[in-house]
mmCIF file of C-alpha atoms in Angstrom:
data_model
loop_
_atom_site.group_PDB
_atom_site.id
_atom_site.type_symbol
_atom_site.label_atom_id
_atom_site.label_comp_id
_atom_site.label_asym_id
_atom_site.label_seq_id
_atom_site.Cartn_x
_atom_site.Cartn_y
_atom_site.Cartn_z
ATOM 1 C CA UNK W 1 -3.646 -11.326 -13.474
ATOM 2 C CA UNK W 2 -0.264 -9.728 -15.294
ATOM 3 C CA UNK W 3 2.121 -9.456 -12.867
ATOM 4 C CA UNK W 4 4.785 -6.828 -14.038
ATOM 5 C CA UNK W 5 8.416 -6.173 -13.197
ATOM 6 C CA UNK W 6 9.884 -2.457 -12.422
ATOM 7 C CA UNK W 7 11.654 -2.805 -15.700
ATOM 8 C CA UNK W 8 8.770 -3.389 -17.511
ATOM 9 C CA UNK W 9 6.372 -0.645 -16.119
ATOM 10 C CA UNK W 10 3.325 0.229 -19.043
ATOM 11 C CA UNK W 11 3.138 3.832 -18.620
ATOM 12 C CA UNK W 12 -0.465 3.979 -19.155
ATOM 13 C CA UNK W 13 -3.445 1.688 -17.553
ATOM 14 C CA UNK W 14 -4.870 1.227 -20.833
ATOM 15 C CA UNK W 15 -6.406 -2.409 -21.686
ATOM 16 C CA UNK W 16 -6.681 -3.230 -18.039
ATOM 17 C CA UNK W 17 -8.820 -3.121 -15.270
ATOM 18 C CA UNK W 18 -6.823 -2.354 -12.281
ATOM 19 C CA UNK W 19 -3.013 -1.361 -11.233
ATOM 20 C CA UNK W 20 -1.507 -2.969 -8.255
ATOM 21 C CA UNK W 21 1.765 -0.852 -6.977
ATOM 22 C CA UNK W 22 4.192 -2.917 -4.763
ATOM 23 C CA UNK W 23 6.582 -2.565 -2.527
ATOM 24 C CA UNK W 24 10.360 -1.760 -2.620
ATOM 25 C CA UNK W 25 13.152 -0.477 -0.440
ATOM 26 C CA UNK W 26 13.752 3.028 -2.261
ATOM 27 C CA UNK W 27 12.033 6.549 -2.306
ATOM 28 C CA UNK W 28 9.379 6.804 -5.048
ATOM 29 C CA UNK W 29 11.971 9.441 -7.140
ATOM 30 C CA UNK W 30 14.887 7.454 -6.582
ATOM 31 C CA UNK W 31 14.792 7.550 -10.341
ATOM 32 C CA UNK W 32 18.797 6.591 -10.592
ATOM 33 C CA UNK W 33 18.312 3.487 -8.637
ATOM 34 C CA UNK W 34 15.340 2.130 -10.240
ATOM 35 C CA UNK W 35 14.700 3.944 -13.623
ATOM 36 C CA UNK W 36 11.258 2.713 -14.213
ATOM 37 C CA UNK W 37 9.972 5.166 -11.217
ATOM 38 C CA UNK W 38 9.108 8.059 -13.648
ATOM 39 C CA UNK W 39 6.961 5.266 -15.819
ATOM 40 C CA UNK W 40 5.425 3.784 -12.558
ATOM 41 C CA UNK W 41 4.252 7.232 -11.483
ATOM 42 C CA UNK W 42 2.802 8.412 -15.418
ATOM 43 C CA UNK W 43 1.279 5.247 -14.428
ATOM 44 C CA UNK W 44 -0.648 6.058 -11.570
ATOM 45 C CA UNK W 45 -1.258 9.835 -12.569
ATOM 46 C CA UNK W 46 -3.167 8.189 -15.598
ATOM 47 C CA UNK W 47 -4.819 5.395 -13.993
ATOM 48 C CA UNK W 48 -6.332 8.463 -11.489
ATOM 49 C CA UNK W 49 -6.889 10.913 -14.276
ATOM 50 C CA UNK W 50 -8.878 7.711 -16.201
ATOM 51 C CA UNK W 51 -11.059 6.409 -13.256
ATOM 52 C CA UNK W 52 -8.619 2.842 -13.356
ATOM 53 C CA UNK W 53 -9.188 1.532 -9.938
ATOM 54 C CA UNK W 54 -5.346 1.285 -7.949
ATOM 55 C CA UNK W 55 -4.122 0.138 -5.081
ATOM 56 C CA UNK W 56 -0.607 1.304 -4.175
ATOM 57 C CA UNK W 57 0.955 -0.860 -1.481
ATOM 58 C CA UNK W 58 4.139 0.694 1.078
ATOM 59 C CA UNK W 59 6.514 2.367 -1.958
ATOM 60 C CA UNK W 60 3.462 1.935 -4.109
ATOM 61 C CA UNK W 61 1.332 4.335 -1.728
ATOM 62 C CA UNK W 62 4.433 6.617 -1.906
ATOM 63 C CA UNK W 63 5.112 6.347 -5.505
ATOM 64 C CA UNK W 64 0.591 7.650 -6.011
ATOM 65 C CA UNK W 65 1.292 10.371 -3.434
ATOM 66 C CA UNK W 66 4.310 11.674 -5.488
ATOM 67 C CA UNK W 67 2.859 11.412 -8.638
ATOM 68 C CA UNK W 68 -0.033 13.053 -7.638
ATOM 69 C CA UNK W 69 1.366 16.641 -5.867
ATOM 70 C CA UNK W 70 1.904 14.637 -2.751
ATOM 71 C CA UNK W 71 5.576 14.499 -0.541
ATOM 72 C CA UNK W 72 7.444 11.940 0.705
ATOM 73 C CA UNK W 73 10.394 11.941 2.685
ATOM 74 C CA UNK W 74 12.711 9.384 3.506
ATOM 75 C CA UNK W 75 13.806 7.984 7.384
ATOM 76 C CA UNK W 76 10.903 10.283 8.811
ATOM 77 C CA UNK W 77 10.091 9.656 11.788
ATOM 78 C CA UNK W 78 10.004 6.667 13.764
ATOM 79 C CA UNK W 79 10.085 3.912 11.363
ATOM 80 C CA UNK W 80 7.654 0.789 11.653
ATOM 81 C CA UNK W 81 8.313 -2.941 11.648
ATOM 82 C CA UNK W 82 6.153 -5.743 12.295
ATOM 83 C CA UNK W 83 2.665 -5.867 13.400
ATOM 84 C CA UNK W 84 1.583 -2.543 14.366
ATOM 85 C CA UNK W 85 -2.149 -0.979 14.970
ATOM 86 C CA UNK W 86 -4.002 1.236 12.043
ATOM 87 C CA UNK W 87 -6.459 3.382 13.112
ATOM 88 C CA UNK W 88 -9.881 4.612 10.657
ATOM 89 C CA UNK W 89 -10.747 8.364 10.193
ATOM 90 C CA UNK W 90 -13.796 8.828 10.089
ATOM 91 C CA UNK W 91 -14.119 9.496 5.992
ATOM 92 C CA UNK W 92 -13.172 5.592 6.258
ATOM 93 C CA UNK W 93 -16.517 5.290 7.102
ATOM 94 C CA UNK W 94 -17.961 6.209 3.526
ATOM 95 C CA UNK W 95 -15.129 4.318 1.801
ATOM 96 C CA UNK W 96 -15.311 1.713 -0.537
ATOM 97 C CA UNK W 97 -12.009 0.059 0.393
ATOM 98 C CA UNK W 98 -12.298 0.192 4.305
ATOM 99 C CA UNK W 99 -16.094 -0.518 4.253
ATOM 100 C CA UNK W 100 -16.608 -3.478 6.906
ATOM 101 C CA UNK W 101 -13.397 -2.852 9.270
ATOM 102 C CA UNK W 102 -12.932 -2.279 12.439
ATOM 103 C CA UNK W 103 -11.929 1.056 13.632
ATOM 104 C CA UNK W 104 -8.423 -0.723 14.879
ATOM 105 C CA UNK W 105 -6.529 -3.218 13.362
ATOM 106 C CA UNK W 106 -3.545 -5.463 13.063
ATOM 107 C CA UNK W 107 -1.278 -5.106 9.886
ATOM 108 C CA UNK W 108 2.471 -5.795 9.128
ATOM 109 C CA UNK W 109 4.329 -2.685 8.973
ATOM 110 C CA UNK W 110 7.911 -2.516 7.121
ATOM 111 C CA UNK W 111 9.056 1.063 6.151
ATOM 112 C CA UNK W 112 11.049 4.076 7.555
ATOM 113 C CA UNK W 113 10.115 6.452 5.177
ATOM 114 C CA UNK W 114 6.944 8.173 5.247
ATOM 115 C CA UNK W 115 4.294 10.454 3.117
ATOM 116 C CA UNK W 116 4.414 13.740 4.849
ATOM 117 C CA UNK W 117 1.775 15.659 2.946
ATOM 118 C CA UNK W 118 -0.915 13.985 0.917
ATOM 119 C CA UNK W 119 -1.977 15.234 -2.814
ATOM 120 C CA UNK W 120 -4.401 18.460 -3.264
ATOM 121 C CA UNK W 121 -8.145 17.044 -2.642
ATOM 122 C CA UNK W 122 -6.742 13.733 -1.398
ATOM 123 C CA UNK W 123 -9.114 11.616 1.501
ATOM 124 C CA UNK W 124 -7.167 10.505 4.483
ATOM 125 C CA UNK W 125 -8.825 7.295 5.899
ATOM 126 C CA UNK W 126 -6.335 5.903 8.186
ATOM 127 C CA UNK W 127 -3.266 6.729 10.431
ATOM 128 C CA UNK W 128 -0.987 4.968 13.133
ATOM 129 C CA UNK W 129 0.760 6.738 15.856
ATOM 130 C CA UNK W 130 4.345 6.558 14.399
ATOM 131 C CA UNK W 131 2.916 7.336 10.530
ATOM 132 C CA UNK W 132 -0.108 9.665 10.186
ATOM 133 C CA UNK W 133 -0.645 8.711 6.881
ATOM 134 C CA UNK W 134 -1.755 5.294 6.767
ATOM 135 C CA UNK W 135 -4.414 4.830 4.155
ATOM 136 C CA UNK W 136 -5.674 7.615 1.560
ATOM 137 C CA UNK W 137 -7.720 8.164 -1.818
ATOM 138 C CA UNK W 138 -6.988 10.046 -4.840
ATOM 139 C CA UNK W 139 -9.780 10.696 -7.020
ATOM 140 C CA UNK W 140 -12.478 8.071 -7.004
ATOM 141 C CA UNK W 141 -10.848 4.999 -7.675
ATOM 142 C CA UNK W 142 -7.010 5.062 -6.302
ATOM 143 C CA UNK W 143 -5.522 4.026 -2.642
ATOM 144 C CA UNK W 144 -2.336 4.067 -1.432
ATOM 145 C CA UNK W 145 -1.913 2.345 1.949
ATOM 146 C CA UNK W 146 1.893 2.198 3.755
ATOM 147 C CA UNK W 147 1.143 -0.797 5.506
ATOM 148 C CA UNK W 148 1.564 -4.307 3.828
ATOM 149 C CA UNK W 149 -1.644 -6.138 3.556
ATOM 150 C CA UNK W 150 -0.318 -8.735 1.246
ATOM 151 C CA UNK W 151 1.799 -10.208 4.254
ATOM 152 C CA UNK W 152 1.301 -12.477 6.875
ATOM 153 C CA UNK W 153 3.235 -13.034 9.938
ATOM 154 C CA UNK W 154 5.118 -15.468 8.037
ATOM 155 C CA UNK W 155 6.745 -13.002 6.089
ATOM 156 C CA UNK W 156 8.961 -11.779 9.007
ATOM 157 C CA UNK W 157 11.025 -15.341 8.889
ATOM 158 C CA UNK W 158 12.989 -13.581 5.770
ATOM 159 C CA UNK W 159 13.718 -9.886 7.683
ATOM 160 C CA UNK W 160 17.820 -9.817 8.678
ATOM 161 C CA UNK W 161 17.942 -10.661 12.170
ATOM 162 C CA UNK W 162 21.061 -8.665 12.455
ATOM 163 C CA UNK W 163 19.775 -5.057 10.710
ATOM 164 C CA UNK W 164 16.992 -4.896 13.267
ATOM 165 C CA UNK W 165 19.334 -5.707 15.981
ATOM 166 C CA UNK W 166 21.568 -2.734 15.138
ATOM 167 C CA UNK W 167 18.240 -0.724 15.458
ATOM 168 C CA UNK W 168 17.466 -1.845 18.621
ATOM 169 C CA UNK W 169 14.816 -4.198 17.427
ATOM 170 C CA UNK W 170 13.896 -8.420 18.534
ATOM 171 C CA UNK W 171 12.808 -10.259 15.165
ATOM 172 C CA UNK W 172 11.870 -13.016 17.591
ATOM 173 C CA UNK W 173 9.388 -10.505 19.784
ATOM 174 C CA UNK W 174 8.478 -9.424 16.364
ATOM 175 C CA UNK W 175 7.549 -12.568 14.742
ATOM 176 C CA UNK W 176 5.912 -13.974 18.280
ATOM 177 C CA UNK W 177 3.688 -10.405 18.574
ATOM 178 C CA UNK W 178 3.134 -10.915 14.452
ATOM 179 C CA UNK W 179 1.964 -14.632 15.068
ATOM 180 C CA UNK W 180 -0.448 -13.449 18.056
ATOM 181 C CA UNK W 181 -1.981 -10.984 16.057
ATOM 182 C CA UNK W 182 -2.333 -12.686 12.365
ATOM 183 C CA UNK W 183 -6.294 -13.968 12.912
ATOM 184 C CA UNK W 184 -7.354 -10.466 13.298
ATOM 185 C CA UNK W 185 -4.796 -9.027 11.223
ATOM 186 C CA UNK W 186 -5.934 -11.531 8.138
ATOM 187 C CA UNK W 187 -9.810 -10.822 8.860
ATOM 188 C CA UNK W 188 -9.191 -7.497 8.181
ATOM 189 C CA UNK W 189 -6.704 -7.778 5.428
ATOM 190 C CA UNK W 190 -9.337 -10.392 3.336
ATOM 191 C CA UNK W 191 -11.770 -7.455 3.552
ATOM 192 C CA UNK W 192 -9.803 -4.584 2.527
ATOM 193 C CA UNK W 193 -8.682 -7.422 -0.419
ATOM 194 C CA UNK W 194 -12.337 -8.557 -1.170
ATOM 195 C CA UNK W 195 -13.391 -4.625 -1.129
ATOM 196 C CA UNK W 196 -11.132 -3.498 -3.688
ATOM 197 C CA UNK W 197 -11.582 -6.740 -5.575
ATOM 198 C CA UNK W 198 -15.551 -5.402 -5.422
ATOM 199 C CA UNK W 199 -14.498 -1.973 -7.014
ATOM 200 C CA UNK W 200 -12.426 -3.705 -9.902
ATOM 201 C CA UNK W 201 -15.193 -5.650 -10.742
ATOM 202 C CA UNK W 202 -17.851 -3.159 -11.020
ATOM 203 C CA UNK W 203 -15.640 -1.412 -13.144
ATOM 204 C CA UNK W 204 -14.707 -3.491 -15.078
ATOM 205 C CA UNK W 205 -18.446 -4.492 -15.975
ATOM 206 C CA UNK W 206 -18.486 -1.517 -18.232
ATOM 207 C CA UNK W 207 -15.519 -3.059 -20.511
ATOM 208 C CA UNK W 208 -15.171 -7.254 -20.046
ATOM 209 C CA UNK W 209 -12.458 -7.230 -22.243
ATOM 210 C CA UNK W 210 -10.318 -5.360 -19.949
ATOM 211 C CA UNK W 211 -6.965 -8.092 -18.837
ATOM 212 C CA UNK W 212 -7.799 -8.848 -15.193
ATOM 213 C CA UNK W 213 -4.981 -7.008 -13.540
ATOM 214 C CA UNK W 214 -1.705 -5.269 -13.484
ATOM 215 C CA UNK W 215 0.938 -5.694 -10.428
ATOM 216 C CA UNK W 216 4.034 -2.664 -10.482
ATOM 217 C CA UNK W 217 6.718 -2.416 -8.302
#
């Protein structure tokens, strides 16, 4: 695995076998704030064009919905923090990177800003009650999900205890309701890991001299 800063975003997927978009606490145009946004979404318009398996994680979901006719708009909604319940559509059902979870699960939320209207001909495969758009697929090969799948309860211990407090939030509820919930929430976050982990591989079969994988944010 290459894991990549912002700053040095390739703006094509060429010579590897899978893009990984992270996370980040800016819209996916806030091009004056982080100028490698307009490489990071060439970057997932070709990896979608080129059949480059993606996942886009939080900003990264946002930053595949923009590039790809999608909109996102910032503090939509009621935003999400901790461990909140996803919910499957039914095209989940069909999908490679949802195949084997439950209809429900556990996942850490962290975002206020939301995708409001998904990219011509995208699949929507999962939704919450705060965020419709949960989970979605471009093309054949690309995902975007705004929940954090990468994180375990743990990761609340570093959120400021004081910024939720002005909005009305408990980081200790949080973290305790986080901590009840991580066995599910990790059985379902391995799969969703080990499924796209599946797709990269058979992909990659076609072209082992591919580098293993790319991480943006």
């Amino acid at each position: 695995m290459v894991e990549v800063p912002g700053a040095s975003t390739p703006a094509s997927p060429a010579g590897y076998d899978a893009v990984v978009l992270l996370g980040g606490g800016f819209l996916p145009d806030a091009d004056d704030h982080a100028p490698w946004l307009p490489a990071e979404r060439e970057l997932a318009r070709r990896a979608v064009a080129d059949g480059v398996p993606l996942l886009g994680i939080c900003l990264g979901a946002q930053v595949l919905a923009l590039a790809t006719g999608g909109t996102v708009r910032g503090a939509y909604g009621r935003p999400e923090r901790g461990s909140r319940t996803v919910s499957l559509n039914p095209a989940a059902a069909e999908d490679a990177l949802f195949a084997g979870l439950p209809g429900e699960f556990r996942v850490i939320q962290n975002h206020r800003d939301q995708i409001t209207a998904l990219p011509p001909g995208a699949a929507l495969l999962a939704g919450s009650a705060a965020c419709p758009v949960q989970g979605f697929r471009v093309g054949r090969r690309a995902w975007g999900v705004q929940f954090h799948p990468e994180a375990g309860a743990d990761r609340l211990a570093g959120w400021d205890e004081a910024a939720l407090a002005d909005a009305g939030l408990d980081l200790r509820a949080l973290r305790a309701e986080a901590e009840r919930a991580e066995p599910e929430s990790a059985r379902s976050t391995r799969r969703l890991a080990v499924n796209f982990a599946e797709v990269v591989r058979r992909n990659a079969r076609a072209d082992p001299d591919l580098v293993p994988a790319v991480g943006g944010s």
